[in-house]
Amino acid sequence: MKAASTNYISDLRLKPNMGEVIEMMASAPAAETTQAKFECRNVEVFYSGKRALHGINMDVPDSGVTALIGPSGCGKSTFLRVFNRMNDTIPNARVAGQILMDRQDIYGKDIDPVLLRARVGMVFQKPNPFPKSIYDNVAYGPRIHGLAPRKSDLDTIVEKSLMRAGLWDEVKDRLKEAGTSLSGGQQQRLVIARAIAVSPEVILMDEPASALDPIATAKLEELIDELKEKYCILIVTHSMAQAARVSQKTAFFHLGDLVEYDDTQTIFTNPKDQRTQDYITGRTG
Amino acid sequence: MSAMAKTSIHQTDLARKRLARRKAKEKRFRYAGVTAVVIAMVMLGWLVVSLVGTGYTAFFQHYLTITVTLDENILDPNGARDADQLRKANYRKIIQQALYARFPEVTYRRSKRALFQIISASGATNHVRKMVYQDPNLVGRELTIVVPVSDDVDQFLKGYIDRKAPEELRRVSDQQIAWVDQLVTSGELVRKFNWRFFTAADSRDPELAGIAGAVVGSIMALGVAFFLSVPIGVGAAVYLEEFAPKNRLTDFIEININNLAAVPSIVFGLLGLAVFLNFFGLPRSAPLVGGMVLGLMTLPTIIIATRSALRAVSPSIIDGALSLGASHTQAVFHHKVPLAASGILTGSIIGMAQALGETAPLLMIGMVAFVTEIPTNIMEPASALPVQIFLWSDSAERAWAERTSAAIIVLLIVLISMNAIAIFLRSRLERRW
Ligand SMILES: Nc1ncnc2c1ncn2[C@@H]1O[C@H](COP(=O)(O)OP(=O)(O)OP(=O)(O)O)[C@@H](O)[C@H]1O
Ligand SMILES: [Mg+2]
């Protein structure tokens, strides 16, 4: 289990020690505990008073990949946005219930969503690199959080992040070029590098491969497989095969309800609920 | 089973008829569009042709080369070279004597007067006065000067006065025509590019009048308007779009900004008159006040352009920034405003182009004065290009008509250039990534 103090971002009053930052990037926590990263208690989300999520109770493990599946409009994206409080940025959206991250209520009064989002990164369905250079894309997060006091530190972070996202070899000679000039798959990995650069604990991914071709998708899945050693990953996907390939835990949502949540193996081989069974065998959805 | 059963409903005669009708309708619509474009182009072409047709001659002017004797007895009878005396001296007589010397056969008083009328009297006297004033040592010597001819002779030489018309119906007499012909043949009277039109301020004599004073006045007023309306407009737009709470007050403000954009510009002139001149006591006719009025007028345009540019920025970029832990303010200033910059710039330039062409509000605050000096600061009385056009268009002589058209051509060229710059900047900024 990680103590809150090892996460330098949670205490920005202290200037980060670069050695510590880089060491943290190199040796992120081992994935051995069964400790829950997130505990969701009766989470509800309302859009203009209309309930989109009906009292979700679910523990997200500290390590590994947790997949969220379910038919379109069932509330997967809504649920994912609960973890980094991106729902706060949607006017008319309201979140009720309790979400604990490392036992701490992330909707508590003492939590600043801006710092929470540095701890919980996010990758969107459509790659959204900034219209800046590849370097500046990755450097943006460390810059705004003041993680790299010197240019050389920033260079190190950018390089490590791009390496970890499996993009370094493809872009190391063109860091000054526009991030938007990359292919879709490269852009998505760039966005992942950008998220990694602020040393998050968790990465949320909302259908990250839905705009990619099969080869880019395979590359991305490989990357997710590597990243899960260091980060807690939550992924929304429409592909059953992808959920089966990359995740250890799977949650099936239906019409705003969490229908079934279990080990991925169990969900795909031996689902308990009829709705889950219908969905994974392609009879609904 | 039969052949009939296999025919699709899209292959019958009826279907062909329907298709023909649809195509005819589309064709009619295309013709209507082409007709509209042709009509618009013809009107535009007509405007340009008529402007250039009447205006291009104003870019040329006829000049007379003449040798004057700077007679000490006339200019400085007591030989003191006193600056005041040199300024007040009778230069008119100097010019007259030079002309009489050139045409010694002219003796009648009336003929002498007619002869003097072929050159620009104040143009020539002011020219010589300035030279002598700068270098008093010239007194007593001979000097060859090149001076504009009078507007009537200029118009005659440009072909606007018919030499076959009865003498009493034209503004140049037979005698004057004879002199002019003689001077043209001898090469003393030539046509040159009219630099004075671009370097001089307004004048009572068309042959001496230029647009420089009005252009400088316009530039000063636009500068004031720019520094007033762009920072305030962009700041207000960013605040309203991104930070203002959405409530009744901000709704009310928004509606009123949209209304302001539709308020006739003369109303802003009245506002300027009441507030800047009458209440704050700022000087009349000053580019400072004109600029402030124009700035107020363009403010809504810039606010609206900036807000729509901000709204056009893809929300996914902002989501990306927020998801990295950027605050809302950081997301706005690091991403939204830079991405909206080209739209903001275009809106500002187009607002400024509008302000440049505006006349009515300037009339209200007195920027319509007859100003013969090029203003040197924003508190001095000045005119503006569209107001200058308005003033000239009111004068009767033929020479003013060509200068009016020429000034309009200059104004249009500046406006088109500003819009072209706006388009260029937009494409440049957008192509960067
Ligand atoms: N910004 C919003 N405003 C209002 N309603 C919303 C908003 N976002 C989502 N909803 C509603 O909430 C419900 C859940 O939407 P959500 O986007 O979470 O579904 P999803 O499972 O991610 O679907 P998909 O697989 O198509 O992405 C839907 O009924 C949707 O209409
Ligand atoms: Mg979704």
Coordinates of C-alpha atoms in Angstrom, one line a residue, chain A:
Chain A
M1 CA 0.0 0.0 0.0
K2 CA 1.2 3.5 -0.8
A3 CA 1.2 6.1 1.9
A4 CA -0.4 9.4 0.8
S5 CA 2.9 11.2 1.4
T6 CA 4.8 9.3 -1.3
N7 CA 2.6 10.9 -3.8
Y8 CA 4.4 14.2 -4.3
I9 CA 1.5 15.7 -6.2
S10 CA -0.7 15.5 -3.2
D11 CA 1.5 18.0 -1.5
L12 CA 2.6 20.7 -4.0
R13 CA 3.8 23.1 -1.3
L14 CA 6.9 21.1 -1.2
K15 CA 9.2 21.5 -4.2
P16 CA 9.5 18.1 -5.7
N17 CA 12.8 16.4 -5.4
M18 CA 13.7 15.5 -8.9
G19 CA 15.5 12.4 -7.9
E20 CA 12.4 11.3 -6.2
V21 CA 10.2 12.0 -9.2
I22 CA 12.4 10.1 -11.6
E23 CA 12.9 7.2 -9.1
M24 CA 9.1 7.1 -8.7
M25 CA 8.7 6.9 -12.4
A26 CA 11.2 4.1 -12.6
S27 CA 10.0 2.0 -9.7
A28 CA 6.3 2.5 -9.3
P29 CA 4.6 0.4 -6.7
A30 CA 4.7 -3.3 -7.1
A31 CA 1.3 -4.9 -7.9
E32 CA 1.0 -7.3 -5.0
T33 CA -1.6 -5.9 -2.6
T34 CA -5.3 -6.7 -2.7
Q35 CA -6.0 -3.4 -1.3
A36 CA -8.8 -1.5 -3.0
K37 CA -7.7 1.7 -4.8
F38 CA -11.3 3.0 -5.0
E39 CA -14.3 2.1 -2.9
C40 CA -17.6 3.3 -4.4
R41 CA -20.5 3.5 -2.0
N42 CA -23.9 4.0 -3.5
V43 CA -22.6 6.3 -6.3
E44 CA -25.3 8.1 -8.3
V45 CA -24.9 10.6 -11.1
F46 CA -27.7 12.9 -12.2
Y47 CA -27.9 14.9 -15.5
S48 CA -30.3 17.8 -15.0
G49 CA -31.9 15.8 -12.2
K50 CA -32.2 12.7 -14.4
R51 CA -30.5 9.7 -12.8
A52 CA -27.9 8.1 -15.1
L53 CA -26.3 5.8 -12.5
H54 CA -28.3 4.0 -9.9
G55 CA -26.3 3.5 -6.7
I56 CA -23.2 1.8 -7.8
N57 CA -21.2 -0.2 -5.1
M58 CA -17.9 -1.4 -6.4
D59 CA -14.3 -1.7 -5.3
V60 CA -11.5 -1.1 -7.8
P61 CA -8.4 -3.0 -7.0
D62 CA -5.1 -1.2 -6.5
S63 CA -3.4 -3.1 -9.3
G64 CA -4.3 -4.5 -12.7
V65 CA -6.8 -3.5 -15.3
T66 CA -10.5 -3.2 -14.6
A67 CA -12.8 -3.2 -17.6
L68 CA -16.2 -1.5 -17.8
I69 CA -18.5 -3.0 -20.4
G70 CA -22.1 -2.7 -21.3
P71 CA -24.5 -1.5 -24.0
S72 CA -24.3 2.1 -25.3
G73 CA -25.8 4.6 -23.0
C74 CA -25.6 2.4 -19.9
G75 CA -23.4 4.9 -18.0
K76 CA -19.9 3.6 -18.4
S77 CA -18.4 6.9 -19.4
T78 CA -20.4 8.6 -16.7
F79 CA -19.0 6.2 -14.1
L80 CA -15.5 6.6 -15.3
R81 CA -15.6 10.4 -15.0
V82 CA -16.6 10.0 -11.4
F83 CA -13.1 8.9 -10.5
N84 CA -11.3 12.1 -11.7
R85 CA -14.3 14.4 -11.1
M86 CA -14.5 15.3 -14.7
N87 CA -18.3 15.2 -14.2
D88 CA -17.7 18.5 -12.3
T89 CA -16.9 20.2 -15.5
I90 CA -20.2 19.2 -17.1
P91 CA -22.9 21.8 -16.3
N92 CA -26.1 20.1 -14.8
A93 CA -24.2 17.0 -13.8
R94 CA -24.4 16.1 -10.1
V95 CA -22.7 13.2 -8.3
A96 CA -24.0 11.7 -5.1
G97 CA -22.7 8.9 -2.9
Q98 CA -19.2 8.3 -1.7
I99 CA -16.0 7.5 -3.6
L100 CA -12.9 6.7 -1.5
M101 CA -9.5 6.7 -3.0
D102 CA -7.0 5.2 -0.6
R103 CA -9.6 5.5 2.0
Q104 CA -10.0 9.3 1.4
D105 CA -13.3 10.7 0.1
I106 CA -12.4 12.3 -3.3
Y107 CA -15.5 14.4 -3.2
G108 CA -14.6 15.7 0.3
K109 CA -14.2 19.4 1.1
D110 CA -10.4 19.1 1.4
I111 CA -9.9 17.6 -2.0
D112 CA -9.0 19.9 -4.9
P113 CA -10.2 18.3 -8.1
V114 CA -7.2 19.9 -9.9
L115 CA -4.8 17.8 -7.8
L116 CA -7.0 14.8 -7.9
R117 CA -6.7 14.8 -11.7
A118 CA -3.0 14.9 -11.5
R119 CA -3.3 11.6 -9.5
V120 CA -5.9 10.1 -11.8
G121 CA -5.1 10.6 -15.4
M122 CA -7.5 10.1 -18.3
V123 CA -7.3 9.0 -22.0
F124 CA -10.3 9.8 -24.2
Q125 CA -12.0 8.0 -27.0
K126 CA -10.8 10.4 -29.6
P127 CA -7.1 11.2 -29.4
N128 CA -6.9 14.8 -28.3
P129 CA -3.3 15.9 -28.4
F130 CA -2.8 19.7 -28.0
P131 CA -2.1 21.5 -31.2
K132 CA 1.5 22.0 -29.9
S133 CA 4.7 20.1 -30.5
I134 CA 5.1 16.5 -29.3
Y135 CA 7.5 17.7 -26.6
D136 CA 5.2 20.4 -25.4
N137 CA 2.3 17.9 -25.2
V138 CA 4.2 15.7 -22.8
A139 CA 5.8 18.5 -21.0
Y140 CA 2.5 20.4 -20.4
G141 CA 1.5 18.5 -17.2
P142 CA 4.9 18.6 -15.5
R143 CA 5.0 22.3 -16.3
I144 CA 1.7 23.3 -14.8
H145 CA 2.4 21.2 -11.7
G146 CA 5.9 22.6 -11.4
L147 CA 7.5 19.1 -11.4
A148 CA 10.5 20.0 -13.4
P149 CA 12.4 23.0 -12.1
R150 CA 15.1 22.7 -14.7
K151 CA 15.0 22.1 -18.5
S152 CA 17.1 18.9 -18.2
D153 CA 14.6 17.5 -15.7
L154 CA 11.8 18.2 -18.1
D155 CA 13.7 16.5 -20.9
T156 CA 14.1 13.4 -18.7
I157 CA 10.4 13.3 -17.8
V158 CA 9.4 13.7 -21.5
E159 CA 11.8 11.0 -22.6
K160 CA 10.8 8.5 -19.9
S161 CA 7.1 9.1 -20.5
L162 CA 7.4 8.7 -24.2
M163 CA 9.5 5.5 -23.7
R164 CA 6.9 4.1 -21.3
A165 CA 4.2 4.9 -23.8
G166 CA 6.2 3.0 -26.4
L167 CA 6.4 6.0 -28.6
W168 CA 10.0 7.2 -28.0
D169 CA 11.6 5.4 -30.9
E170 CA 9.0 6.7 -33.4
V171 CA 9.2 10.3 -32.3
K172 CA 12.6 10.9 -30.8
D173 CA 13.9 12.7 -33.9
R174 CA 10.8 14.9 -34.4
L175 CA 9.9 16.1 -30.9
K176 CA 9.4 19.6 -32.3
E177 CA 6.8 18.5 -34.7
A178 CA 3.1 18.9 -34.1
G179 CA 1.5 16.2 -31.9
T180 CA -1.5 16.4 -34.3
S181 CA 0.8 15.3 -37.2
L182 CA 1.1 11.8 -35.8
S183 CA -1.2 8.9 -36.8
G184 CA -4.2 8.1 -34.7
G185 CA -2.5 5.2 -32.9
Q186 CA 0.6 7.3 -32.2
Q187 CA -1.6 10.2 -31.0
Q188 CA -3.3 7.9 -28.6
R189 CA 0.0 6.8 -27.2
L190 CA 1.2 10.4 -27.1
V191 CA -1.9 11.2 -25.0
I192 CA -1.0 8.3 -22.7
A193 CA 2.6 9.6 -22.4
R194 CA 1.1 13.0 -21.6
A195 CA -0.9 11.5 -18.8
I196 CA 2.0 9.4 -17.5
A197 CA 4.3 12.5 -17.4
V198 CA 2.5 13.8 -14.3
S199 CA 3.1 10.5 -12.5
P200 CA -0.5 9.5 -11.8
E201 CA -1.5 6.5 -9.7
V202 CA -4.5 5.7 -11.9
I203 CA -5.2 5.9 -15.6
L204 CA -8.8 6.1 -16.8
M205 CA -9.4 5.1 -20.5
D206 CA -12.6 5.6 -22.3
E207 CA -12.8 3.4 -25.3
P208 CA -9.2 4.3 -26.1
A209 CA -9.0 2.0 -29.1
S210 CA -12.3 2.7 -30.8
A211 CA -10.7 5.1 -33.3
L212 CA -7.8 2.8 -34.1
D213 CA -7.1 0.1 -36.7
P214 CA -6.4 -3.5 -35.5
I215 CA -2.6 -3.1 -35.6
A216 CA -2.6 0.2 -33.6
T217 CA -5.1 -1.5 -31.2
A218 CA -2.8 -4.4 -30.7
K219 CA 0.0 -2.1 -29.9
L220 CA -2.2 -0.2 -27.5
E221 CA -3.3 -3.3 -25.7
E222 CA 0.3 -4.4 -25.4
L223 CA 1.0 -1.0 -23.8
I224 CA -1.8 -1.3 -21.4
D225 CA -0.5 -4.7 -20.4
E226 CA 2.8 -3.1 -19.5
L227 CA 1.3 -0.1 -17.8
K228 CA -0.8 -2.2 -15.5
E229 CA 2.4 -3.1 -13.6
K230 CA 2.7 0.5 -12.4
Y231 CA -0.7 2.0 -12.6
C232 CA -4.2 1.1 -11.6
I233 CA -6.1 1.1 -14.9
L234 CA -9.8 1.4 -15.6
I235 CA -10.9 0.9 -19.2
V236 CA -14.2 1.3 -20.9
T237 CA -14.5 -0.9 -24.0
H238 CA -17.1 -2.1 -26.5
S239 CA -15.0 -5.0 -27.5
M240 CA -15.6 -8.1 -25.5
A241 CA -12.4 -9.6 -26.9
Q242 CA -10.4 -6.6 -25.7
A243 CA -11.9 -6.7 -22.2
A244 CA -11.0 -10.4 -22.1
R245 CA -7.5 -9.8 -23.3
V246 CA -6.4 -6.9 -21.2
S247 CA -8.4 -6.9 -17.9
Q248 CA -8.3 -8.9 -14.7
K249 CA -11.6 -7.6 -13.4
T250 CA -14.7 -6.8 -15.5
A251 CA -17.8 -4.9 -14.5
F252 CA -21.0 -5.2 -16.6
F253 CA -23.3 -2.2 -16.6
H254 CA -26.9 -2.1 -17.9
L255 CA -29.2 0.9 -17.9
G256 CA -27.3 2.6 -15.2
D257 CA -27.0 -0.4 -12.9
L258 CA -23.9 -2.4 -12.1
V259 CA -25.2 -5.8 -13.0
E260 CA -22.2 -8.0 -12.4
Y261 CA -18.7 -7.4 -11.3
D262 CA -16.2 -10.2 -11.0
D263 CA -12.9 -11.6 -12.3
T264 CA -12.8 -11.2 -16.0
Q265 CA -12.4 -15.0 -16.4
T266 CA -15.6 -15.6 -14.5
I267 CA -17.6 -13.0 -16.3
F268 CA -16.7 -14.4 -19.7
T269 CA -16.9 -18.1 -18.9
N270 CA -19.5 -18.3 -16.2
P271 CA -21.7 -15.2 -15.8
K272 CA -24.3 -15.3 -13.1
D273 CA -26.8 -12.8 -14.5
Q274 CA -28.8 -13.6 -17.6
R275 CA -28.3 -10.0 -18.9
T276 CA -24.5 -10.4 -18.7
Q277 CA -24.7 -13.6 -20.6
D278 CA -26.9 -12.1 -23.3
Y279 CA -24.6 -9.2 -23.7
I280 CA -21.3 -11.1 -23.9
T281 CA -22.7 -13.6 -26.3
G282 CA -24.0 -10.8 -28.5
R283 CA -27.7 -11.3 -28.0
T284 CA -28.2 -7.8 -26.7
G285 CA -26.3 -4.5 -26.9

